[in-house]
Structure formats: structure tokens, C-alpha cells
Amino acid sequence: MQGDTGKGAHGDAEKGGARRAYLLDGALAAVIAAAVAAAALAASAPGPLDLLLIVTGSLALAGHRRAPRAVLALTALCLFGYVVHAEPGSWAAFPVVVAVHAAARGGHRAYGIAAGAAFLAGYLGVLLASGPGAGETVERALLLLGWFLCAGVTGLIDKNWQAYLHQTEQRALDAERTREETALRRAGEERLRIARELHDSLTHSISIVKLQAGVAVHLARKRGIAVDPALLAIQEAGGEAMRELRATLEVLRTDGPQEPPPGTGLARIGELTERARAAGITLSVHIDGGERTLPADVDRTAYRIVQEALTNVARHAGRARTTVRLGYTDHALTVAVVDEGPCPPGAPITPGTGLTGMRERVAALGGTLTAAPRPDGGFAVRAELPLALPLTGTVSTR
């Protein structure tokens, strides 16, 4: 989608640039027509036919980008007809000079040379027939020859310059595409490396923990001893960790759009809280507002916030009494995890990996996060996640 959007914007920019170029060409053709007509009026009293030939041949220059050869032929014929009929000065050749420049710029150098030579030959014939002095005839011929040569040369220079700019732009686009492909390839290689490291380290360790807990549960039941709830919690948490790790490894090993691992939404909040209670946390859950289907990113982020906050309670708050509150409104989901642990008010907090991860998840959704000691002791994590996801968000951590 992003690539399609970029192409569409580029196409709109090209259309806008072409439209401005056509308008500029029309304005320039009108200026040339007015200038040549004014010169004709100043030199003599041109008739309606003379003015019609001047205006037609000059205004035709507005279409030189679409049909340079047709414009060159029409301009040369109109102005040559005017020269034959009125025998004007050298300024009458100016629209033809502009048409020769446009033809050379458009890559039609041979047509420009042929049309310029034909017009110049016809103009010299008119001069010889009108009977001016030899010096004046030579002077006018050399002047027009210089004009036509300059028009052809500048047209070729302009054509080469446009080709150079196009090649430069194409090289820049190719270099950008190459950088993007290289970045994607390196990202894929890094994902595979991370997947291998996770598999070689965490999978083995979690499997050992789950296996040992299972053996302990089996032996306790075999001996008729009551199974410690902590062992059951370890066994269940190990299995859950293995499932999530396998799903994450599958995501890392897959090319293309990356989907987060399944099974990490608020629909499983009950399992999460039961494991927390089995670990010794006195936990209560409150839901305000009507539960509803949430956007997938919001659902996963809320689950991860509760999961990480309960993990921090187990690690740092001595399994203190904890309250989880989910608030549903029309525009946002509020998640609050408040414990009554030993954290004193105003205690300095050094964010670890867990809080940093929460901050990044909330920021990606454009929400707000507050993680700080409570005024009456304990610790509170509160997050507000908008249901309509903006492009950017703010996060406050105090």
C-alpha cells in the first residue's frame, strides 16, 4: 500500500508539472505573437491576412511539446507566407527560430535543419526579388543563419541536459531501491539470527523447567502427596511460554508482513489472572463499561501490559494485594494494575526492560502510559489506549 501511495503521489506531481508546463508554453506563445504583431504594426500597416498569419504561426508554438514537427511546419509556412506577402524585416523569422529550437530539443534535429534551411532560402529569395542592396541582403542572411544555428545548438544542449537530469533521477531511484532491498535482506537475516538464538537458548531452558516441574508433579501424585500450587503454576506457565515462543519463532522465520503471535489478547485474561493467583498474588479484576471487540493491536497491548505488571508484582512487590481494572469507553480502553506493595511514595524508578517494552507498545498506538509509586504506597501502572489508532502518540512515565 505504501508503494502504491508513493506511485500515485509521484504521478499526481508529474501531471501537475505537465499542466504548468503547458500553461507556460501558451503564455510564451502569446507573448511572441504579441511582440511580432507589435513589430509589424510599428514597421508598416499590416493587413488582416498578415496579422492572421503572424498570430497563427506564433500561437502554434504553444503545442511544441505535444507535436514539435507539426508546430515547426505550421509556424514556418505561416511566417513564410507573411514574409512573401509583406516583405518584413528579420524579426519576422523569430517564431520560426523558436520552433527550430523546440524541434531540436524534442529530438527532431533533421526536421529543424530542413525547415530552417527552407525558410532561410525562401527569405533570401524574397530579399533578392525585392531588390535591396547586396550588403543588406548578405547582412540579413548572416543574421538569420546565426539565429537558426543558435536555435539548433541550444535545442540540442537543452535536450542533452534533460536527458542528464532524467538519468540522474533514475540513478537516484535505483540507488534508493537498492538500499531498501539491502535493508530488507539484512532485516530478514537479523530475524533468522534472533530466531536461532532464541531457539538455542530459551527453548532449551524453558523445556528443562517444564520437564522438571512435570516430574515433580508426577512424583508427588504417585506418592499421594498434595501437589504444591506453585508447581502446577510453574508447569502451566512453562507450557504457555513454550507455545508463545514457538509462535514467535514462526513469525521471525516468515518473510513478508509480520503478524504477532496468536493467543495474547484480553480473551485470555482469565488464564493470566489464574496463574497469578496460583503464584500467590491476591488478585481482583474489575471491568468497567461494556466489553467489546477491540482492534487486534490494542487487544494484544492491553494483555501484555497486564502480564508484565503482574510479573513485576511477583518479582518486586512480594505478591502484594493487586487490582486489575479494565475500563471500556467509546474511544479508548483504560488498563490499570495497582498493587499495595512495599514501594514507598516518591521512590525513584529505574525503568527496566519490562517498563520500556510497555512504553514502546503504548507509544506505537498513540496512547498514554503512567508507571509510578502510589501516594499511599505501592505501585500503579495505568495506560489509556485509543481505539481509533493515530499515526503518533505520547507517553508519560513518572
Tab-separated table of N, CA and C in Angstrom, residues 141-296:
chain	number	residue	atom	x	y	z
A	141	ALA	N	21.030	37.790	-44.293
A	141	ALA	CA	21.215	36.342	-44.426
A	141	ALA	C	22.110	35.797	-43.324
A	142	LEU	N	23.212	36.507	-43.051
A	142	LEU	CA	24.121	36.052	-41.984
A	142	LEU	C	23.448	36.127	-40.613
A	143	LEU	N	22.655	37.192	-40.421
A	143	LEU	CA	21.959	37.328	-39.137
A	143	LEU	C	21.000	36.163	-38.916
A	144	LEU	N	20.187	35.854	-39.932
A	144	LEU	CA	19.238	34.751	-39.784
A	144	LEU	C	19.953	33.410	-39.646
A	145	LEU	N	21.059	33.225	-40.400
A	145	LEU	CA	21.818	31.982	-40.279
A	145	LEU	C	22.334	31.801	-38.859
A	146	GLY	N	22.838	32.896	-38.264
A	146	GLY	CA	23.301	32.817	-36.873
A	146	GLY	C	22.172	32.474	-35.918
A	147	TRP	N	20.984	33.064	-36.141
A	147	TRP	CA	19.838	32.761	-35.278
A	147	TRP	C	19.477	31.275	-35.341
A	148	PHE	N	19.399	30.769	-36.575
A	148	PHE	CA	18.997	29.373	-36.722
A	148	PHE	C	20.046	28.416	-36.157
A	149	LEU	N	21.328	28.736	-36.323
A	149	LEU	CA	22.378	27.890	-35.752
A	149	LEU	C	22.290	27.890	-34.222
A	150	CYS	N	22.104	29.084	-33.645
A	150	CYS	CA	21.972	29.170	-32.180
A	150	CYS	C	20.752	28.393	-31.692
A	151	ALA	N	19.639	28.489	-32.441
A	151	ALA	CA	18.429	27.769	-32.039
A	151	ALA	C	18.666	26.263	-32.037
A	152	GLY	N	19.339	25.750	-33.105
A	152	GLY	CA	19.608	24.319	-33.157
A	152	GLY	C	20.548	23.857	-32.059
A	153	VAL	N	21.625	24.640	-31.821
A	153	VAL	CA	22.605	24.250	-30.810
A	153	VAL	C	21.998	24.289	-29.411
A	154	THR	N	21.272	25.361	-29.088
A	154	THR	CA	20.671	25.453	-27.753
A	154	THR	C	19.610	24.370	-27.553
A	155	GLY	N	18.880	24.005	-28.641
A	155	GLY	CA	17.919	22.914	-28.527
A	155	GLY	C	18.594	21.600	-28.188
A	156	LEU	N	19.732	21.316	-28.864
A	156	LEU	CA	20.470	20.086	-28.557
A	156	LEU	C	21.011	20.106	-27.136
A	157	ILE	N	21.533	21.266	-26.709
A	157	ILE	CA	22.057	21.377	-25.339
A	157	ILE	C	20.939	21.128	-24.322
A	158	ASP	N	19.770	21.734	-24.578
A	158	ASP	CA	18.640	21.543	-23.672
A	158	ASP	C	18.210	20.075	-23.645
A	159	LYS	N	18.182	19.421	-24.819
A	159	LYS	CA	17.816	18.004	-24.886
A	159	LYS	C	18.791	17.149	-24.081
A	160	ASN	N	20.092	17.386	-24.256
A	160	ASN	CA	21.104	16.614	-23.514
A	160	ASN	C	20.998	16.875	-22.018
A	161	TRP	N	20.703	18.116	-21.648
A	161	TRP	CA	20.575	18.447	-20.227
A	161	TRP	C	19.378	17.725	-19.608
A	162	GLN	N	18.251	17.693	-20.319
A	162	GLN	CA	17.086	16.979	-19.816
A	162	GLN	C	17.375	15.483	-19.695
A	163	ALA	N	18.105	14.933	-20.678
A	163	ALA	CA	18.467	13.511	-20.599
A	163	ALA	C	19.377	13.245	-19.401
A	164	TYR	N	20.297	14.174	-19.139
A	164	TYR	CA	21.189	14.021	-17.988
A	164	TYR	C	20.399	14.063	-16.678
A	165	LEU	N	19.451	15.002	-16.581
A	165	LEU	CA	18.633	15.080	-15.366
A	165	LEU	C	17.816	13.808	-15.177
A	166	HIS	N	17.266	13.287	-16.285
A	166	HIS	CA	16.484	12.053	-16.189
A	166	HIS	C	17.352	10.878	-15.727
A	167	GLN	N	18.566	10.778	-16.282
A	167	GLN	CA	19.464	9.703	-15.872
A	167	GLN	C	19.862	9.841	-14.404
A	168	THR	N	20.111	11.079	-13.983
A	168	THR	CA	20.470	11.309	-12.579
A	168	THR	C	19.330	10.902	-11.649
A	169	GLU	N	18.085	11.288	-12.022
A	169	GLU	CA	16.933	10.907	-11.204
A	169	GLU	C	16.763	9.399	-11.185
A	170	GLN	N	16.966	8.744	-12.346
A	170	GLN	CA	16.812	7.296	-12.402
A	170	GLN	C	17.866	6.601	-11.548
A	171	ARG	N	19.099	7.122	-11.601
A	171	ARG	CA	20.152	6.527	-10.764
A	171	ARG	C	19.829	6.686	-9.283
A	172	ALA	N	19.272	7.858	-8.925
A	172	ALA	CA	18.899	8.064	-7.525
A	172	ALA	C	17.796	7.089	-7.102
A	173	LEU	N	16.811	6.882	-8.000
A	173	LEU	CA	15.736	5.928	-7.689
A	173	LEU	C	16.283	4.510	-7.569
A	174	ASP	N	17.209	4.147	-8.475
A	174	ASP	CA	17.797	2.808	-8.410
A	174	ASP	C	18.604	2.625	-7.128
A	175	ALA	N	19.337	3.686	-6.747
A	175	ALA	CA	20.127	3.591	-5.513
A	175	ALA	C	19.215	3.452	-4.294
A	176	GLU	N	18.096	4.196	-4.287
A	176	GLU	CA	17.154	4.097	-3.172
A	176	GLU	C	16.532	2.712	-3.109
A	177	ARG	N	16.171	2.173	-4.286
A	177	ARG	CA	15.589	0.838	-4.325
A	177	ARG	C	16.599	-0.205	-3.846
A	178	THR	N	17.863	-0.018	-4.233
A	178	THR	CA	18.905	-0.948	-3.800
A	178	THR	C	19.096	-0.881	-2.282
A	179	ARG	N	19.058	0.339	-1.736
A	179	ARG	CA	19.191	0.482	-0.280
A	179	ARG	C	18.031	-0.197	0.441
A	180	GLU	N	16.808	-0.017	-0.092
A	180	GLU	CA	15.662	-0.655	0.544
A	180	GLU	C	15.774	-2.175	0.486
A	181	GLU	N	16.197	-2.703	-0.670
A	181	GLU	CA	16.342	-4.158	-0.790
A	181	GLU	C	17.424	-4.681	0.153
A	182	THR	N	18.523	-3.917	0.264
A	182	THR	CA	19.590	-4.330	1.172
A	182	THR	C	19.109	-4.309	2.622
A	183	ALA	N	18.349	-3.255	2.962
A	183	ALA	CA	17.841	-3.166	4.338
A	183	ALA	C	16.878	-4.311	4.638
A	184	LEU	N	16.008	-4.646	3.655
A	184	LEU	CA	15.079	-5.755	3.868
A	184	LEU	C	15.823	-7.081	4.010
A	185	ARG	N	16.863	-7.261	3.188
A	185	ARG	CA	17.627	-8.507	3.276
A	185	ARG	C	18.334	-8.608	4.630
A	186	ARG	N	18.924	-7.503	5.080
A	186	ARG	CA	19.602	-7.531	6.375
A	186	ARG	C	18.616	-7.743	7.511
A	187	ALA	N	17.415	-7.131	7.374
A	187	ALA	CA	16.401	-7.346	8.416
A	187	ALA	C	15.985	-8.810	8.467
A	188	GLY	N	15.835	-9.434	7.272
A	188	GLY	CA	15.493	-10.857	7.250
A	188	GLY	C	16.580	-11.713	7.867
A	189	GLU	N	17.835	-11.393	7.554
A	189	GLU	CA	18.943	-12.145	8.147
A	189	GLU	C	18.988	-11.968	9.657
A	190	GLU	N	18.695	-10.740	10.121
A	190	GLU	CA	18.708	-10.496	11.565
A	190	GLU	C	17.573	-11.242	12.254
A	191	ARG	N	16.392	-11.305	11.597
A	191	ARG	CA	15.287	-12.072	12.184
A	191	ARG	C	15.665	-13.542	12.327
A	192	LEU	N	16.303	-14.097	11.300
A	192	LEU	CA	16.701	-15.500	11.381
A	192	LEU	C	17.739	-15.720	12.480
A	193	ARG	N	18.667	-14.761	12.613
A	193	ARG	CA	19.679	-14.895	13.671
A	193	ARG	C	19.027	-14.860	15.049
A	194	ILE	N	18.080	-13.926	15.238
A	194	ILE	CA	17.394	-13.834	16.525
A	194	ILE	C	16.598	-15.106	16.791
A	195	ALA	N	15.946	-15.631	15.740
A	195	ALA	CA	15.177	-16.865	15.905
A	195	ALA	C	16.080	-18.019	16.336
A	196	ARG	N	17.263	-18.124	15.721
A	196	ARG	CA	18.190	-19.197	16.110
A	196	ARG	C	18.648	-19.033	17.551
A	197	GLU	N	18.969	-17.791	17.936
A	197	GLU	CA	19.440	-17.557	19.308
A	197	GLU	C	18.343	-17.884	20.323
A	198	LEU	N	17.108	-17.459	20.029
A	198	LEU	CA	16.010	-17.760	20.950
A	198	LEU	C	15.782	-19.266	21.056
A	199	HIS	N	15.833	-19.929	19.916
A	199	HIS	CA	15.603	-21.374	19.932
A	199	HIS	C	16.696	-22.098	20.718
A	200	ASP	N	17.963	-21.685	20.481
A	200	ASP	CA	19.072	-22.398	21.111
A	200	ASP	C	19.171	-22.122	22.601
A	201	SER	N	18.698	-20.969	23.047
A	201	SER	CA	18.842	-20.620	24.463
A	201	SER	C	17.544	-20.829	25.239
A	202	LEU	N	16.500	-20.066	24.904
A	202	LEU	CA	15.276	-20.096	25.705
A	202	LEU	C	14.524	-21.415	25.582
A	203	THR	N	14.432	-21.951	24.371
A	203	THR	CA	13.644	-23.178	24.213
A	203	THR	C	14.187	-24.297	25.087
A	204	HIS	N	15.497	-24.435	25.098
A	204	HIS	CA	16.103	-25.495	25.929
A	204	HIS	C	15.829	-25.251	27.402
A	205	SER	N	16.050	-24.017	27.859
A	205	SER	CA	15.885	-23.727	29.281
A	205	SER	C	14.440	-23.897	29.723
A	206	ILE	N	13.489	-23.375	28.922
A	206	ILE	CA	12.076	-23.499	29.296
A	206	ILE	C	11.644	-24.955	29.287
A	207	SER	N	12.142	-25.717	28.315
A	207	SER	CA	11.792	-27.135	28.262
A	207	SER	C	12.263	-27.859	29.513
A	208	ILE	N	13.477	-27.546	29.982
A	208	ILE	CA	14.000	-28.176	31.192
A	208	ILE	C	13.135	-27.811	32.396
A	209	VAL	N	12.761	-26.534	32.522
A	209	VAL	CA	11.932	-26.100	33.654
A	209	VAL	C	10.591	-26.819	33.626
A	210	LYS	N	9.957	-26.855	32.447
A	210	LYS	CA	8.655	-27.505	32.327
A	210	LYS	C	8.771	-29.006	32.636
A	211	LEU	N	9.840	-29.625	32.149
A	211	LEU	CA	10.025	-31.056	32.386
A	211	LEU	C	10.225	-31.343	33.871
A	212	GLN	N	11.071	-30.561	34.527
A	212	GLN	CA	11.329	-30.783	35.950
A	212	GLN	C	10.059	-30.572	36.782
A	213	ALA	N	9.288	-29.529	36.414
A	213	ALA	CA	8.043	-29.296	37.148
A	213	ALA	C	7.075	-30.455	36.931
A	214	GLY	N	7.011	-30.963	35.704
A	214	GLY	CA	6.143	-32.105	35.434
A	214	GLY	C	6.553	-33.340	36.195
A	215	VAL	N	7.866	-33.569	36.282
A	215	VAL	CA	8.359	-34.724	37.043
A	215	VAL	C	8.000	-34.583	38.519
A	216	ALA	N	8.179	-33.366	39.048
A	216	ALA	CA	7.853	-33.146	40.457
A	216	ALA	C	6.372	-33.358	40.721
A	217	VAL	N	5.506	-32.871	39.826
A	217	VAL	CA	4.064	-33.072	39.999
A	217	VAL	C	3.719	-34.559	39.932
A	218	HIS	N	4.329	-35.268	38.990
A	218	HIS	CA	4.059	-36.698	38.836
A	218	HIS	C	4.482	-37.482	40.082
A	219	LEU	N	5.671	-37.188	40.597
A	219	LEU	CA	6.156	-37.912	41.777
A	219	LEU	C	5.288	-37.623	42.996
A	220	ALA	N	4.860	-36.366	43.131
A	220	ALA	CA	4.014	-36.020	44.279
A	220	ALA	C	2.697	-36.785	44.228
A	221	ARG	N	2.097	-36.834	43.049
A	221	ARG	CA	0.828	-37.562	42.918
A	221	ARG	C	1.025	-39.059	43.108
A	222	LYS	N	2.162	-39.577	42.640
A	222	LYS	CA	2.435	-41.002	42.797
A	222	LYS	C	2.592	-41.379	44.260
A	223	ARG	N	3.147	-40.472	45.062
A	223	ARG	CA	3.372	-40.747	46.476
A	223	ARG	C	2.177	-40.349	47.320
A	224	GLY	N	1.131	-39.829	46.693
A	224	GLY	CA	-0.051	-39.432	47.447
A	224	GLY	C	0.128	-38.148	48.211
A	225	ILE	N	1.062	-37.305	47.772
A	225	ILE	CA	1.326	-36.033	48.451
A	225	ILE	C	0.577	-34.925	47.700
A	226	ALA	N	0.035	-33.989	48.454
A	226	ALA	CA	-0.652	-32.857	47.820
A	226	ALA	C	0.352	-32.061	46.971
A	227	VAL	N	-0.052	-31.773	45.764
A	227	VAL	CA	0.831	-31.032	44.852
A	227	VAL	C	0.808	-29.555	45.216
A	228	ASP	N	1.980	-29.002	45.375
A	228	ASP	CA	2.098	-27.574	45.684
A	228	ASP	C	1.536	-26.762	44.519
A	229	PRO	N	0.622	-25.804	44.784
A	229	PRO	CA	0.085	-24.985	43.691
A	229	PRO	C	1.173	-24.279	42.887
A	230	ALA	N	2.285	-23.962	43.551
A	230	ALA	CA	3.358	-23.284	42.818
A	230	ALA	C	3.923	-24.172	41.714
A	231	LEU	N	4.003	-25.500	41.995
A	231	LEU	CA	4.497	-26.422	40.969
A	231	LEU	C	3.549	-26.472	39.773
A	232	LEU	N	2.249	-26.501	40.063
A	232	LEU	CA	1.272	-26.502	38.975
A	232	LEU	C	1.362	-25.207	38.165
A	233	ALA	N	1.574	-24.086	38.868
A	233	ALA	CA	1.703	-22.808	38.168
A	233	ALA	C	2.943	-22.797	37.290
A	234	ILE	N	4.057	-23.364	37.818
A	234	ILE	CA	5.278	-23.437	37.024
A	234	ILE	C	5.068	-24.305	35.781
A	235	GLN	N	4.411	-25.441	35.965
A	235	GLN	CA	4.167	-26.346	34.842
A	235	GLN	C	3.296	-25.666	33.777
A	236	GLU	N	2.235	-24.992	34.204
A	236	GLU	CA	1.342	-24.338	33.247
A	236	GLU	C	2.025	-23.151	32.573
A	237	ALA	N	2.771	-22.369	33.365
A	237	ALA	CA	3.467	-21.221	32.784
A	237	ALA	C	4.540	-21.664	31.801
A	238	GLY	N	5.208	-22.779	32.104
A	238	GLY	CA	6.206	-23.296	31.174
A	238	GLY	C	5.589	-23.709	29.853
A	239	GLY	N	4.438	-24.389	29.923
A	239	GLY	CA	3.758	-24.766	28.680
A	239	GLY	C	3.312	-23.558	27.885
A	240	GLU	N	2.764	-22.551	28.592
A	240	GLU	CA	2.344	-21.330	27.902
A	240	GLU	C	3.526	-20.615	27.262
A	241	ALA	N	4.640	-20.554	27.996
A	241	ALA	CA	5.832	-19.905	27.454
A	241	ALA	C	6.335	-20.633	26.212
A	242	MET	N	6.301	-21.957	26.221
A	242	MET	CA	6.739	-22.723	25.059
A	242	MET	C	5.836	-22.456	23.860
A	243	ARG	N	4.522	-22.372	24.071
A	243	ARG	CA	3.612	-22.101	22.956
A	243	ARG	C	3.863	-20.720	22.365
A	244	GLU	N	4.000	-19.709	23.226
A	244	GLU	CA	4.235	-18.363	22.720
A	244	GLU	C	5.592	-18.255	22.038
A	245	LEU	N	6.598	-18.934	22.580
A	245	LEU	CA	7.924	-18.879	21.977
A	245	LEU	C	7.920	-19.519	20.588
A	246	ARG	N	7.245	-20.657	20.467
A	246	ARG	CA	7.170	-21.301	19.145
A	246	ARG	C	6.460	-20.389	18.144
A	247	ALA	N	5.365	-19.757	18.565
A	247	ALA	CA	4.643	-18.853	17.665
A	247	ALA	C	5.515	-17.664	17.263
A	248	THR	N	6.279	-17.135	18.226
A	248	THR	CA	7.168	-16.023	17.920
A	248	THR	C	8.273	-16.440	16.953
A	249	LEU	N	8.818	-17.627	17.144
A	249	LEU	CA	9.854	-18.120	16.234
A	249	LEU	C	9.304	-18.302	14.824
A	250	GLU	N	8.060	-18.769	14.710
A	250	GLU	CA	7.450	-18.899	13.389
A	250	GLU	C	7.316	-17.542	12.713
A	251	VAL	N	6.943	-16.520	13.502
A	251	VAL	CA	6.835	-15.169	12.948
A	251	VAL	C	8.192	-14.673	12.465
A	252	LEU	N	9.237	-14.890	13.270
A	252	LEU	CA	10.566	-14.416	12.906
A	252	LEU	C	11.115	-15.129	11.676
A	253	ARG	N	10.728	-16.373	11.476
A	253	ARG	CA	11.249	-17.135	10.344
A	253	ARG	C	10.442	-16.912	9.067
A	254	THR	N	9.355	-16.163	9.133
A	254	THR	CA	8.482	-15.972	7.984
A	254	THR	C	8.802	-14.650	7.317
A	255	ASP	N	8.970	-14.693	5.997
A	255	ASP	CA	9.151	-13.469	5.222
A	255	ASP	C	7.794	-12.818	5.000
A	256	GLY	N	7.837	-11.535	4.606
A	256	GLY	CA	6.602	-10.828	4.315
A	256	GLY	C	6.074	-10.140	5.559
A	257	PRO	N	4.809	-9.698	5.522
A	257	PRO	CA	4.222	-8.989	6.666
A	257	PRO	C	4.264	-9.837	7.925
A	258	GLN	N	4.686	-9.221	9.013
A	258	GLN	CA	4.868	-9.937	10.274
A	258	GLN	C	3.623	-9.792	11.144
A	259	GLU	N	3.025	-10.902	11.490
A	259	GLU	CA	1.879	-10.898	12.394
A	259	GLU	C	2.331	-11.337	13.784
A	260	PRO	N	1.859	-10.653	14.833
A	260	PRO	CA	2.230	-11.054	16.191
A	260	PRO	C	1.706	-12.445	16.496
A	261	PRO	N	2.317	-13.109	17.469
A	261	PRO	CA	1.867	-14.463	17.819
A	261	PRO	C	0.441	-14.446	18.321
A	262	PRO	N	-0.335	-15.488	18.017
A	262	PRO	CA	-1.733	-15.528	18.435
A	262	PRO	C	-1.854	-15.844	19.924
A	263	GLY	N	-3.079	-15.734	20.421
A	263	GLY	CA	-3.347	-16.149	21.796
A	263	GLY	C	-2.835	-15.199	22.844
A	264	THR	N	-2.706	-13.895	22.513
A	264	THR	CA	-2.211	-12.944	23.502
A	264	THR	C	-3.162	-11.759	23.582
A	265	GLY	N	-4.459	-12.031	23.754
A	265	GLY	CA	-5.445	-10.975	23.868
A	265	GLY	C	-6.179	-11.052	25.185
A	266	LEU	N	-7.040	-10.047	25.429
A	266	LEU	CA	-7.766	-9.988	26.695
A	266	LEU	C	-8.763	-11.131	26.844
A	267	ALA	N	-9.064	-11.867	25.768
A	267	ALA	CA	-9.928	-13.036	25.899
A	267	ALA	C	-9.319	-14.075	26.830
A	268	ARG	N	-7.985	-14.020	27.008
A	268	ARG	CA	-7.298	-14.981	27.875
A	268	ARG	C	-6.867	-14.338	29.195
A	269	ILE	N	-7.513	-13.220	29.539
A	269	ILE	CA	-7.139	-12.558	30.787
A	269	ILE	C	-7.445	-13.448	31.986
A	270	GLY	N	-8.466	-14.304	31.846
A	270	GLY	CA	-8.788	-15.210	32.955
A	270	GLY	C	-7.661	-16.178	33.241
A	271	GLU	N	-7.069	-16.760	32.200
A	271	GLU	CA	-5.941	-17.678	32.395
A	271	GLU	C	-4.773	-16.950	33.037
A	272	LEU	N	-4.545	-15.722	32.586
A	272	LEU	CA	-3.427	-14.952	33.127
A	272	LEU	C	-3.617	-14.670	34.612
A	273	THR	N	-4.805	-14.263	34.993
A	273	THR	CA	-5.038	-13.964	36.412
A	273	THR	C	-5.016	-15.225	37.267
A	274	GLU	N	-5.476	-16.355	36.731
A	274	GLU	CA	-5.426	-17.604	37.494
A	274	GLU	C	-3.985	-18.020	37.761
A	275	ARG	N	-3.136	-17.848	36.782
A	275	ARG	CA	-1.718	-18.173	37.015
A	275	ARG	C	-1.123	-17.251	38.064
A	276	ALA	N	-1.534	-15.962	38.030
A	276	ALA	CA	-1.020	-15.028	39.037
A	276	ALA	C	-1.486	-15.432	40.437
A	277	ARG	N	-2.736	-15.850	40.563
A	277	ARG	CA	-3.232	-16.287	41.869
A	277	ARG	C	-2.513	-17.565	42.321
A	278	ALA	N	-2.255	-18.468	41.359
A	278	ALA	CA	-1.526	-19.688	41.718
A	278	ALA	C	-0.123	-19.373	42.179
A	279	ALA	N	0.445	-18.262	41.703
A	279	ALA	CA	1.782	-17.853	42.129
A	279	ALA	C	1.762	-17.134	43.479
A	280	GLY	N	0.566	-16.967	44.075
A	280	GLY	CA	0.492	-16.383	45.420
A	280	GLY	C	0.048	-14.947	45.459
A	281	ILE	N	-0.347	-14.354	44.344
A	281	ILE	CA	-0.786	-12.961	44.327
A	281	ILE	C	-2.280	-12.909	44.640
A	282	THR	N	-2.652	-12.072	45.599
A	282	THR	CA	-4.059	-11.842	45.897
A	282	THR	C	-4.586	-10.839	44.880
A	283	LEU	N	-5.419	-11.315	43.984
A	283	LEU	CA	-5.744	-10.521	42.794
A	283	LEU	C	-7.247	-10.397	42.616
A	284	SER	N	-7.673	-9.192	42.262
A	284	SER	CA	-9.074	-8.952	41.896
A	284	SER	C	-9.105	-8.229	40.558
A	285	VAL	N	-10.117	-8.549	39.770
A	285	VAL	CA	-10.255	-7.978	38.428
A	285	VAL	C	-11.600	-7.279	38.329
A	286	HIS	N	-11.601	-6.035	37.830
A	286	HIS	CA	-12.821	-5.253	37.670
A	286	HIS	C	-12.899	-4.765	36.225
A	287	ILE	N	-14.080	-4.830	35.657
A	287	ILE	CA	-14.297	-4.375	34.281
A	287	ILE	C	-15.380	-3.313	34.309
A	288	ASP	N	-15.063	-2.132	33.836
A	288	ASP	CA	-15.995	-1.009	33.773
A	288	ASP	C	-16.400	-0.794	32.315
A	289	GLY	N	-17.683	-0.561	32.102
A	289	GLY	CA	-18.162	-0.354	30.742
A	289	GLY	C	-18.434	-1.687	30.064
A	290	GLY	N	-19.072	-1.627	28.925
A	290	GLY	CA	-19.413	-2.846	28.212
A	290	GLY	C	-18.239	-3.402	27.433
A	291	GLU	N	-17.935	-4.676	27.668
A	291	GLU	CA	-16.859	-5.308	26.908
A	291	GLU	C	-17.232	-5.357	25.429
A	292	ARG	N	-16.220	-5.216	24.567
A	292	ARG	CA	-16.453	-5.213	23.132
A	292	ARG	C	-15.232	-5.753	22.421
A	293	THR	N	-15.393	-6.000	21.136
A	293	THR	CA	-14.264	-6.444	20.321
A	293	THR	C	-13.319	-5.276	20.085
A	294	LEU	N	-12.055	-5.486	20.400
A	294	LEU	CA	-11.053	-4.432	20.289
A	294	LEU	C	-10.211	-4.628	19.040
A	295	PRO	N	-9.603	-3.549	18.541
A	295	PRO	CA	-8.594	-3.720	17.488
A	295	PRO	C	-7.486	-4.661	17.958
A	296	ALA	N	-6.973	-5.469	17.053
A	296	ALA	CA	-6.015	-6.515	17.434
A	296	ALA	C	-4.814	-5.941	18.169
